[in-house]
Short mmCIF file of C-alpha atoms in Angstrom, two decimals:
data_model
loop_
_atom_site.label_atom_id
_atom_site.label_comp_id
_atom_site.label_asym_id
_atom_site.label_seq_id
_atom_site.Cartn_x
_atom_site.Cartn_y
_atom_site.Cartn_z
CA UNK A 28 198.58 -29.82 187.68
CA UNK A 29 198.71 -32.42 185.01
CA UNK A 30 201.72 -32.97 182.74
CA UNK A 31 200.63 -35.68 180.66
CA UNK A 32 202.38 -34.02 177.43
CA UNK A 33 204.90 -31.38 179.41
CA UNK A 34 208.62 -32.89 180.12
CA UNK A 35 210.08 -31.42 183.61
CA UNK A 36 212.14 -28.88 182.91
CA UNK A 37 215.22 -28.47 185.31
CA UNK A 38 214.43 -24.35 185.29
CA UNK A 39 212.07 -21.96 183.96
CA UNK A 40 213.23 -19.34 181.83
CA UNK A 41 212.56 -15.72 182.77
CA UNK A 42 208.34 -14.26 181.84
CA UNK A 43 210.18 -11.82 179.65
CA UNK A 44 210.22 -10.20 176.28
CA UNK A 45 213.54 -11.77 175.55
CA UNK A 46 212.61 -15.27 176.66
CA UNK A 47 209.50 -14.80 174.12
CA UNK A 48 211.94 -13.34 171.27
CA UNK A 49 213.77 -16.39 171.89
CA UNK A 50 210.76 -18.85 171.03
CA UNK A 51 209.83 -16.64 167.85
CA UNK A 52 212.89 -16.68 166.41
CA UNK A 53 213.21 -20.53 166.24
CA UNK A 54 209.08 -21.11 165.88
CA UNK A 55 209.55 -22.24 162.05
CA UNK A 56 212.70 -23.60 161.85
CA UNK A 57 212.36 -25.31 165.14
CA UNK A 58 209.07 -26.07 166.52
CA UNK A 59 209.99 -28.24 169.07
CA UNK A 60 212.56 -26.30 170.55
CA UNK A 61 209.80 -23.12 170.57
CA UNK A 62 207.09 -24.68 172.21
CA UNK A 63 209.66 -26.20 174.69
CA UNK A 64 210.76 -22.66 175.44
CA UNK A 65 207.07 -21.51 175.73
CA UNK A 66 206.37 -23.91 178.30
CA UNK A 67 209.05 -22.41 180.15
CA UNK A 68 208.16 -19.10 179.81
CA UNK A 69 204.18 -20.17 180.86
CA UNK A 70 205.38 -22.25 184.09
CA UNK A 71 208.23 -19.42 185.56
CA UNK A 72 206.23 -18.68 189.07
CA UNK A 73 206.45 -15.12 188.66
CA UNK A 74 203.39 -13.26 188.84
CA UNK A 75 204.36 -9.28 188.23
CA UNK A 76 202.18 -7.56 185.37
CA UNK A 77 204.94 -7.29 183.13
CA UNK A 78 205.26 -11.39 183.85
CA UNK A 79 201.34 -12.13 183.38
CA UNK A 80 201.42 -10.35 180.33
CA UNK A 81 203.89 -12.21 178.50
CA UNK A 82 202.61 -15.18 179.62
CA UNK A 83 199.94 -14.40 177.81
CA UNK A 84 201.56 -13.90 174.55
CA UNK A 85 203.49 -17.45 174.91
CA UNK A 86 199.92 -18.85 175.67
CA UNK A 87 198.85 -17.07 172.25
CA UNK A 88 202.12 -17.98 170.23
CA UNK A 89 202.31 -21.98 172.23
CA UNK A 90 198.85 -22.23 170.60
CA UNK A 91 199.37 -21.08 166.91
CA UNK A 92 202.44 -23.92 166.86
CA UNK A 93 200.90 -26.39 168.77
CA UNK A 94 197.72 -25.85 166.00
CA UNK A 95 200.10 -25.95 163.06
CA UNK A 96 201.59 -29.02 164.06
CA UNK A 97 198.69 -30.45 164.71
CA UNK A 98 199.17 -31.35 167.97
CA UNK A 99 195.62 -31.57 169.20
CA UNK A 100 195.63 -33.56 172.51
CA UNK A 101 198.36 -31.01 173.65
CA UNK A 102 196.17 -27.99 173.12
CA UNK A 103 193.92 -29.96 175.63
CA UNK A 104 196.25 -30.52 178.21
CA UNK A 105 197.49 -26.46 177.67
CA UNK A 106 193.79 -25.50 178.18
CA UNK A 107 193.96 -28.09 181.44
CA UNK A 108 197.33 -26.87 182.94
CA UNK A 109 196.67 -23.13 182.67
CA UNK A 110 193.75 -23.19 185.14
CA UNK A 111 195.63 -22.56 187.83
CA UNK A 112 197.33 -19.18 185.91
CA UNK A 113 193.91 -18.36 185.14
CA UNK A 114 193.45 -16.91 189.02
CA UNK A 115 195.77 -14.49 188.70
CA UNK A 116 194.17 -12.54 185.33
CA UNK A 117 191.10 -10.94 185.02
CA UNK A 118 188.05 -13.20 183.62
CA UNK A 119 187.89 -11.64 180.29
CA UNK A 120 191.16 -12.08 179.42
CA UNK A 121 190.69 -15.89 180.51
CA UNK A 122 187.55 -16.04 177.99
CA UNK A 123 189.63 -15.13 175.46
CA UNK A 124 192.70 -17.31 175.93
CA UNK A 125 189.96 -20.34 176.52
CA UNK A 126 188.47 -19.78 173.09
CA UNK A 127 191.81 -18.80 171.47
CA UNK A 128 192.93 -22.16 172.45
CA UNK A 129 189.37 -24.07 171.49
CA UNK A 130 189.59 -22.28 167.94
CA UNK A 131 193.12 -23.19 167.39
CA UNK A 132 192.04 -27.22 168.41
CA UNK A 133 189.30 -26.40 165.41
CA UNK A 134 191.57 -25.59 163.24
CA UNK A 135 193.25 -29.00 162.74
CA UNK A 136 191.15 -31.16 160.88
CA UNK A 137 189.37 -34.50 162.05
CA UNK A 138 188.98 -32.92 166.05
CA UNK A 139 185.17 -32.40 166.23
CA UNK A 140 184.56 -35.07 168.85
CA UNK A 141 187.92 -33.53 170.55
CA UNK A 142 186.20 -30.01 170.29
CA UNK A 143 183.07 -31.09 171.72
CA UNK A 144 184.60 -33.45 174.96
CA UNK A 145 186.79 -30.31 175.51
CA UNK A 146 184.14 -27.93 175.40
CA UNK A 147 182.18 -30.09 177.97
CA UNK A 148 185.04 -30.46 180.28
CA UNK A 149 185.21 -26.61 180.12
CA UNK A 150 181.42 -26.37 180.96
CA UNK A 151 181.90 -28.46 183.88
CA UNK A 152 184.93 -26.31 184.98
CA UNK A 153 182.92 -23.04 184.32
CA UNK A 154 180.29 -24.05 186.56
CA UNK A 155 182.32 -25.27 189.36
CA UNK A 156 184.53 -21.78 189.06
CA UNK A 157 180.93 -19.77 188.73
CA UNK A 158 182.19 -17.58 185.63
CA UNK A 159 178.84 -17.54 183.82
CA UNK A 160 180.01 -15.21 180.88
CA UNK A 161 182.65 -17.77 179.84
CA UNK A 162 180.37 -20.69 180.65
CA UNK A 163 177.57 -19.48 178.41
CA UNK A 164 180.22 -19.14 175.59
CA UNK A 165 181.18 -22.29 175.47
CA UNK A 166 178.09 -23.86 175.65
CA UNK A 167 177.14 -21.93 172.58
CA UNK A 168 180.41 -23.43 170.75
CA UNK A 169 179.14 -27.21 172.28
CA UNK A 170 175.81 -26.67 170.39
CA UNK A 171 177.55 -25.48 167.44
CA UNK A 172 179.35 -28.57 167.47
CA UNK A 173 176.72 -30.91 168.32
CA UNK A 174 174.66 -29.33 165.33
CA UNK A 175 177.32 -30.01 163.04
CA UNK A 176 177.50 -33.66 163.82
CA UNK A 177 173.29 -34.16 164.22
CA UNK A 178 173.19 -34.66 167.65
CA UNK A 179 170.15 -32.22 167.56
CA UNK A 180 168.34 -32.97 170.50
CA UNK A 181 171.16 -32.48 172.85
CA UNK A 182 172.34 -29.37 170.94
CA UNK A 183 168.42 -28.00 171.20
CA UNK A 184 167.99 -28.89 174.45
CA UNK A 185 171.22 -26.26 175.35
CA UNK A 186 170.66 -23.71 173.10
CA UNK A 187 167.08 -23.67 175.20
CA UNK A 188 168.38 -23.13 178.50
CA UNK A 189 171.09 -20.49 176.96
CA UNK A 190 168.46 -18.58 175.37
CA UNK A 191 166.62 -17.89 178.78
CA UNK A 192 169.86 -17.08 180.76
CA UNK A 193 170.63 -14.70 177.80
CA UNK A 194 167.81 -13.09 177.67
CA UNK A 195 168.11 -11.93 181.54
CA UNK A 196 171.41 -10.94 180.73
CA UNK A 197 170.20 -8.63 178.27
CA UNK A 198 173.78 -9.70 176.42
CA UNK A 199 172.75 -9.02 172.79
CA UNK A 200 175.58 -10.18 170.93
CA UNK A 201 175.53 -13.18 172.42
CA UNK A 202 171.56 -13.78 171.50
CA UNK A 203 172.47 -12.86 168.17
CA UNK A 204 174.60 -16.11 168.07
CA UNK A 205 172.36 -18.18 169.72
CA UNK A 206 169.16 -17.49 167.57
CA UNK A 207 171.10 -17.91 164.68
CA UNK A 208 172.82 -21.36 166.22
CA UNK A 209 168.80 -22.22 166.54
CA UNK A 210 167.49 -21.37 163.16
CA UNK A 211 170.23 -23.41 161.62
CA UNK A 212 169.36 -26.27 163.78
CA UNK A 213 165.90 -25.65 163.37
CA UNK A 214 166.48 -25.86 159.28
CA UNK A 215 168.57 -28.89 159.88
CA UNK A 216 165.52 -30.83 161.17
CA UNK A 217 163.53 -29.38 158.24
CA UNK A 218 161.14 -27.24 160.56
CA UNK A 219 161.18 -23.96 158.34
CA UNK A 220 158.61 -22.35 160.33
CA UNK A 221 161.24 -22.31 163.91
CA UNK A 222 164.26 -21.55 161.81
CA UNK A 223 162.26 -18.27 160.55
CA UNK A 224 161.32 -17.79 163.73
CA UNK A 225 164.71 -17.94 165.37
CA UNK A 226 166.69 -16.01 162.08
CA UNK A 227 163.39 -12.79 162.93
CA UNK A 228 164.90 -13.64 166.39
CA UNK A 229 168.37 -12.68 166.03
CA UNK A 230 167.70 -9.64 163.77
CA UNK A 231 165.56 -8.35 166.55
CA UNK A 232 168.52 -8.79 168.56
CA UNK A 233 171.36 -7.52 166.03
CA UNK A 234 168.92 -4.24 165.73
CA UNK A 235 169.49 -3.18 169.08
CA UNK A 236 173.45 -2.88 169.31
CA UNK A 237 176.30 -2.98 166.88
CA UNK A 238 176.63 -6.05 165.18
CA UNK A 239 180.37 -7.01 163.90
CA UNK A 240 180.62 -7.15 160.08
CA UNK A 241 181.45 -11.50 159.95
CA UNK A 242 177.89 -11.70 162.23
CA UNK A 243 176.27 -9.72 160.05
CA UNK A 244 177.48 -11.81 156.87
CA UNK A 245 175.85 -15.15 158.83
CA UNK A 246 172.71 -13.79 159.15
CA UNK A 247 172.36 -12.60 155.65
CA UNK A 248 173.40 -16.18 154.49
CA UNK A 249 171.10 -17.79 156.66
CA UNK A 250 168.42 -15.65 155.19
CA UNK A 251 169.45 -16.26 151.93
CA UNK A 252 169.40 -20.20 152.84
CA UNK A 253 165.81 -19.95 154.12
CA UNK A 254 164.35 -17.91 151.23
CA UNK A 255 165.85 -20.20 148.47
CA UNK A 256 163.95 -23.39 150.33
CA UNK A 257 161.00 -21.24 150.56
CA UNK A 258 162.07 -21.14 146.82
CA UNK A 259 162.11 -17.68 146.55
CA UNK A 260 165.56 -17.15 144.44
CA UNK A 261 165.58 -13.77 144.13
CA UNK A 262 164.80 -12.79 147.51
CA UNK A 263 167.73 -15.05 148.12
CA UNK A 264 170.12 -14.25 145.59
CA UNK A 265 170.25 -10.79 146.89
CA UNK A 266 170.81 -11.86 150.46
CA UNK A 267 173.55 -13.88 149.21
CA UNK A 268 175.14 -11.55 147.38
CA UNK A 269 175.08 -8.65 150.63
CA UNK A 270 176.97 -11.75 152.53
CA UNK A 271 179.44 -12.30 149.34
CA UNK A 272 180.03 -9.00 149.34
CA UNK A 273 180.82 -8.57 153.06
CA UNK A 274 182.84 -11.61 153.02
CA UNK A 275 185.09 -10.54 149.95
CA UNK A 276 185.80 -7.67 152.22
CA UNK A 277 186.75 -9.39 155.22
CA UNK A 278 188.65 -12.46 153.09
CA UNK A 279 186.33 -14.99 155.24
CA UNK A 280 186.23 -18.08 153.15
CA UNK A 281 182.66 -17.97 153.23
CA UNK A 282 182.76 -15.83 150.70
CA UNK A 283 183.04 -19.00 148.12
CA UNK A 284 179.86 -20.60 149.75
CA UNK A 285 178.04 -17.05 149.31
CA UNK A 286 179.49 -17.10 145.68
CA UNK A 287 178.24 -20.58 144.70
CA UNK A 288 174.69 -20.22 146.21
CA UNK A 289 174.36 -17.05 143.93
CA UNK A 290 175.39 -19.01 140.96
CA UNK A 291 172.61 -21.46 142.65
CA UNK A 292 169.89 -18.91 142.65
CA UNK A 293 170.63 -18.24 139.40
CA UNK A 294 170.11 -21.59 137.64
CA UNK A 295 167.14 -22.22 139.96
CA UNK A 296 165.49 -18.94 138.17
CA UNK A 297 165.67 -20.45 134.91
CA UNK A 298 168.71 -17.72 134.17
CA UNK A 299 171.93 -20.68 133.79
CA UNK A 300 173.14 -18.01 131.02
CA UNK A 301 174.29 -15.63 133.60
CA UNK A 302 176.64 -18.11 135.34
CA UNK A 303 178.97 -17.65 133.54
CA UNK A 304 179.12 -14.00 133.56
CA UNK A 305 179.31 -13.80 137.69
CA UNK A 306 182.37 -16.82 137.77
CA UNK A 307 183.95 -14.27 135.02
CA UNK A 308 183.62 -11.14 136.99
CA UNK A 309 186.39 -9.38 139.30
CA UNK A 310 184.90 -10.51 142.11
CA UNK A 311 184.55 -14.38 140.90
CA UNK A 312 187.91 -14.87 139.69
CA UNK A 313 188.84 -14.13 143.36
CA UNK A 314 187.26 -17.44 144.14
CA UNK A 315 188.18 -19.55 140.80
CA UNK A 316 188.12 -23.07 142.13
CA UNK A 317 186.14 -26.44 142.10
CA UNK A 318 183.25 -25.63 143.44
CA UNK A 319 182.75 -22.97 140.82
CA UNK A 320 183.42 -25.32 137.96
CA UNK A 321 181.02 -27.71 139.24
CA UNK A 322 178.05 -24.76 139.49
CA UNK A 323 179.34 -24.05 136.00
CA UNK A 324 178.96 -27.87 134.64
CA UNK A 325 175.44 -28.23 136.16
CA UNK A 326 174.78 -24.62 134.32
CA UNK A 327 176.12 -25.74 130.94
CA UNK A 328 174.08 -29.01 131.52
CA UNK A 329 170.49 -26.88 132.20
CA UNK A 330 170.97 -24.71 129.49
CA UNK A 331 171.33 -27.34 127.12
CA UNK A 332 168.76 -29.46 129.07
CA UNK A 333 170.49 -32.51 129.13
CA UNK A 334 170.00 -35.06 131.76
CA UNK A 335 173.53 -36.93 130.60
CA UNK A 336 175.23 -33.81 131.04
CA UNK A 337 173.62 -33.51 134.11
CA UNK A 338 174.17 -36.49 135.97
CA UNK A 339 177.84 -36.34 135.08
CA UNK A 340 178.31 -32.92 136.61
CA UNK A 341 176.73 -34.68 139.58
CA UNK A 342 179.04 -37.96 139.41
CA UNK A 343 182.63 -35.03 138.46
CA UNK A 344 181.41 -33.39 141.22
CA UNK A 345 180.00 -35.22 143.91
CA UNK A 346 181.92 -33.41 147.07
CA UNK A 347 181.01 -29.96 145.80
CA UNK A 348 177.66 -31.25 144.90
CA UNK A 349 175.73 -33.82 146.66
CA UNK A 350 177.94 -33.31 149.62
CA UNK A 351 176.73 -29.43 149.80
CA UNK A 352 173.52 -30.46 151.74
CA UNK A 353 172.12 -26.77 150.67
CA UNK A 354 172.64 -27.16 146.76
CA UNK A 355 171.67 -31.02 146.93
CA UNK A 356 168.72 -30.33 147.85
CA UNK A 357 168.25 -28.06 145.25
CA UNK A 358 169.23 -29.48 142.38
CA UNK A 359 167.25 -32.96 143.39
CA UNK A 360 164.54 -30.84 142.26
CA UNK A 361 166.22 -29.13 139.42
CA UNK A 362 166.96 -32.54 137.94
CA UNK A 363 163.57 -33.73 138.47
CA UNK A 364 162.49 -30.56 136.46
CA UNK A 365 164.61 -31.71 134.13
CA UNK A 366 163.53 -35.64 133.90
CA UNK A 367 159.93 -34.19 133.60
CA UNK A 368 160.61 -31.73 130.76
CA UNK A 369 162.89 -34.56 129.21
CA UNK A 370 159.81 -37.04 129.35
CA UNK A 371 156.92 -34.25 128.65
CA UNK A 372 159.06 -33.89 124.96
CA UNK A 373 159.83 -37.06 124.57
CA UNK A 374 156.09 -38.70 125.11
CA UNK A 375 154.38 -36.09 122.94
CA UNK A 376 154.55 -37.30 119.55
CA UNK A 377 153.11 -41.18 120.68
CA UNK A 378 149.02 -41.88 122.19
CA UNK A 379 151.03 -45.55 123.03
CA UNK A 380 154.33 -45.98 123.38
CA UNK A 381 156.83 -48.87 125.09
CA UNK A 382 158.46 -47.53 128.09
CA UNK A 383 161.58 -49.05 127.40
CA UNK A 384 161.63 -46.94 124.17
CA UNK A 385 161.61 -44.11 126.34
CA UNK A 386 164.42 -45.72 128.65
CA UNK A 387 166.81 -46.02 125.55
CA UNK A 388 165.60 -42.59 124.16
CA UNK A 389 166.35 -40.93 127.36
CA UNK A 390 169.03 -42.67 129.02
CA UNK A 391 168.15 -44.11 131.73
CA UNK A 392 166.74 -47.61 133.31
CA UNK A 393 163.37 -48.84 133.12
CA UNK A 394 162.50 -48.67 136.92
CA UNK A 395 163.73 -45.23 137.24
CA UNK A 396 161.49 -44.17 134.04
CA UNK A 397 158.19 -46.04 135.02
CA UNK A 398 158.28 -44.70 138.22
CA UNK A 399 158.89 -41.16 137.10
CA UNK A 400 156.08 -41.61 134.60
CA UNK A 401 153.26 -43.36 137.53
CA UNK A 402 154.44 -40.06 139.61
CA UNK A 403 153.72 -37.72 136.83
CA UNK A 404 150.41 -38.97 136.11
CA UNK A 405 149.37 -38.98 139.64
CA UNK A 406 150.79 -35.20 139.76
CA UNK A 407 148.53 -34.50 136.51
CA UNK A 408 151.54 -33.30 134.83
CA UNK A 409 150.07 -35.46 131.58
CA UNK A 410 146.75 -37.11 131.19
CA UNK A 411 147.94 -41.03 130.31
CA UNK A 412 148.26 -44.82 132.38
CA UNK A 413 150.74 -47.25 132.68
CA UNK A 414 149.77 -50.61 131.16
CA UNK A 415 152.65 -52.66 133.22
CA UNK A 416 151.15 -55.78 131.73
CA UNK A 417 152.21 -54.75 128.26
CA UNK A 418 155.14 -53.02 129.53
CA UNK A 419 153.41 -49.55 127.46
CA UNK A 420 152.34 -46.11 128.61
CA UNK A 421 149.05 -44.90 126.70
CA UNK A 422 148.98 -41.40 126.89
CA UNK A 423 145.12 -39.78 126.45
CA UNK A 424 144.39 -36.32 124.47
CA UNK A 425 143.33 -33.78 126.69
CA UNK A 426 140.15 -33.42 127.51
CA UNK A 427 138.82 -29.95 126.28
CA UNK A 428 136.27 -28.72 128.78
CA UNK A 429 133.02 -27.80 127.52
CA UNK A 430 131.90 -24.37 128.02
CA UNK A 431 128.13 -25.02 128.21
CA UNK A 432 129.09 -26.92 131.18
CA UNK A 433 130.17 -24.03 133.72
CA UNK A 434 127.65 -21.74 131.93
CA UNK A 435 124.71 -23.60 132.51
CA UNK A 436 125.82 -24.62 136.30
CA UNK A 437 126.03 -20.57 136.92
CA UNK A 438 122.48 -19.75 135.50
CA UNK A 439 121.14 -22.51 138.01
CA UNK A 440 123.13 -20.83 140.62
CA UNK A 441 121.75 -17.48 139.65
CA UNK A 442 118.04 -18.89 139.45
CA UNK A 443 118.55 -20.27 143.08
CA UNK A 444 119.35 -16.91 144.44
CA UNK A 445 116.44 -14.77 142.56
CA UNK A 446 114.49 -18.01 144.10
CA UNK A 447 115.53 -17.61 147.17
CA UNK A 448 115.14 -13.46 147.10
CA UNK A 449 111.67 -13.82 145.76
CA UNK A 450 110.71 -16.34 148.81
CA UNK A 451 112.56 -13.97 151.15
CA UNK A 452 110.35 -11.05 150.03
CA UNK A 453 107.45 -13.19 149.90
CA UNK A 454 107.71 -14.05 153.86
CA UNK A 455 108.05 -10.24 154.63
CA UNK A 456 105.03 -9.33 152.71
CA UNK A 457 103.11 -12.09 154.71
CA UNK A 458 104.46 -10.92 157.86
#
């Protein structure tokens, strides 16, 4: 057994209820002197029930403090050093104490390539020790992980294989996870059609068995995620609001994210004036924070529809904003709603106009205008061309349409069918 972090302790105190008392009592004014104790307490050789099961408690209690000091590279070495105690209790309590201690490395920040070289040591050790229901677990935390840091194809090639072994299993639950591990993935790589396909999936799933409240709230998030892209807000909005609802319940600080994608929906739906009314509610003010004052600048800015306003909330804001991959994405396109409504009002009154007039009237540089402008044209938002030799845009009237036109091509249509009738009936008659 490895004791890379543990100091050799002359004796072991006693697996008991007192030894443990001991530990808790000096666990906040003394860490040190705790976990020392629980180490004791986790390497006494006895093995009795009453023993086993307070070594389980110091296992739970050795892993809060060890995760509140941030000791991260000791939680490994725990997770290493138990294996042997992990033959003596049954395998689902050894599932649990595995991810207890995997979701107390999470919780210290900066450990994700920890989490992930721990969760493939595990893996290995599953294997080797054949205990399939803990092995599959982990590997769904490993592609978690790997999805969070974009190693996609490794993370999709796992989630593969898991989904077959599941699925002769017949372990719901855990499908439920896994489909929604792959339709996140799936979105991540900006294939919409397999991350619908996964998210149908894992309802399927959830449909046949009880699904835990904080499961349910990720699948209606993810649903609301993959409606807004298809940019269908209000489908969305309501998803997200089921999973802020859920989460308010349950205090999971998703409940923010949920919070600040409604206030997303909202501004995306042309209704910014109602932002203000959600943050205000009894529900918002449980969540009063920066991210909610950043929804609220971009709001203030689209209701006035002003691209300064805008881009500052962007540049105030930038964690909460361009850092939220989600809301990035969708306010890229609010802004260039913006730009082109900005441009549509300003170009209107000129037939020939210098574009940097419209860089000083709007605010912004040349390049980024004339570009705008080409891409406009090309999208037929305005009938106009670019003279770049003159440095001017020369914007055209619009061409009305003349309604002989479409009239006259329809009465030749209509004479080529009573044509063709006539020749039709002709043939029969002949025949």
């Amino acid at each position: 057994m490895s004791s890379s972090f543990l100091p050799c302790f002359d004796s072991s105190l006693p697996a008991t209820t007192e030894s443990l008392s001991q530990a808790l009592e000096v666990q906040s004014t003394n860490p040190a002197e705790a976990i020392s104790i629980l180490h004791q307490i986790i390497q006494n050789s006895s093995a009795t029930s009453e023993a086993l099961r307070v070594k389980e408690q110091a296992i739970s209690v050795l892993s809060d403090v060890l995760s509140q000091e941030k000791k991260a590279e000791e939680l490994r070495s725990l997770l290493t050093e138990l294996r042997p105690f992990f033959s003596f209790i049954p395998k689902a309590k050894t599932a649990k104490i595995v991810r207890g201690i995997i979701d107390a490395v999470a919780k210290i920040p900066g450990t994700s390539e920890l989490q992930i070289s721990l969760c493939r040591e595990m893996v290995e050790w599953t294997r080797a020790e054949k205990r399939t229901f803990l092995r599959q677990r982990v590997e769904a935390r490993l592609a978690a992980l790997l999805t969070d840091g974009k190693e996609y194809t490794e993370a999709l090639a796992i989630l593969t294989t898991l989904v077959r072994e599941v699925r002769r299993l017949d372990d719901k639950l855990l499908l439920v996870d896994i489909h929604l591990l792959e339709s996140k993935l799936h979105f991540s790589l900006r294939n919409l059609p397999k991350a619908k396909a996964a998210l149908t999936a894992a309802r399927t799933a959830a449909n046949a068995v009880y699904v835990p409240p904080a499961q349910q709230l990720t699948i209606d998030l993810q649903s609301g995620i993959l409606h807004a892209e298809e940019k269908d807000y209000k489908t969305a909005f309501s998803y997200f609001f089921e999973a802020f609802e859920a989460s308010s319940a349950l205090d999971d600080p998703r409940a923010i994210f949920s919070l600040k994608y409604m206030l997303l929906c909202k501004i995306m739906i042309n209704q910014a004036d109602d932002v203000a009314g959600l943050i205000s509610s009894k529900a918002g003010l449980k969540c009063t924070g920066v991210d909610l004052d950043a929804m609220k600048a971009v709001a203030e800015a689209y209701s006035k529809r002003s691209l300064k306003d805008f881009e500052e909330a962007l540049n105030s804001y930038r964690q909460q904003l361009n850092e939220d991959p989600i809301v990035h994405r969708h306010l890229s396109s609010l802004y260039d709603t913006l730009l082109e409504q900005n441009l549509c009002r300003l170009i209107e009154p000129f037939s020939r106009v210098e574009i940097s007039h419209i860089s000083e009237l709007i605010g912004l540089p040349v390049d980024t205008v004339e570009t705008k402008l080409s891409q406009m044209i090309l999208d037929k938002k305005f009938a106009g061309t670019l003279d770049q030799g003159a440095g001017c845009l020369i914007i055209f009237d619009d061409p009305k349409l003349d309604d002989i036109f479409p009239a006259t091509l329809d009465t030749i249509s209509n004479i080529s069918k009573v044509v063709d009738s006539l020749y039709q009936r002709s043939a029969n008659i002949m025949a």
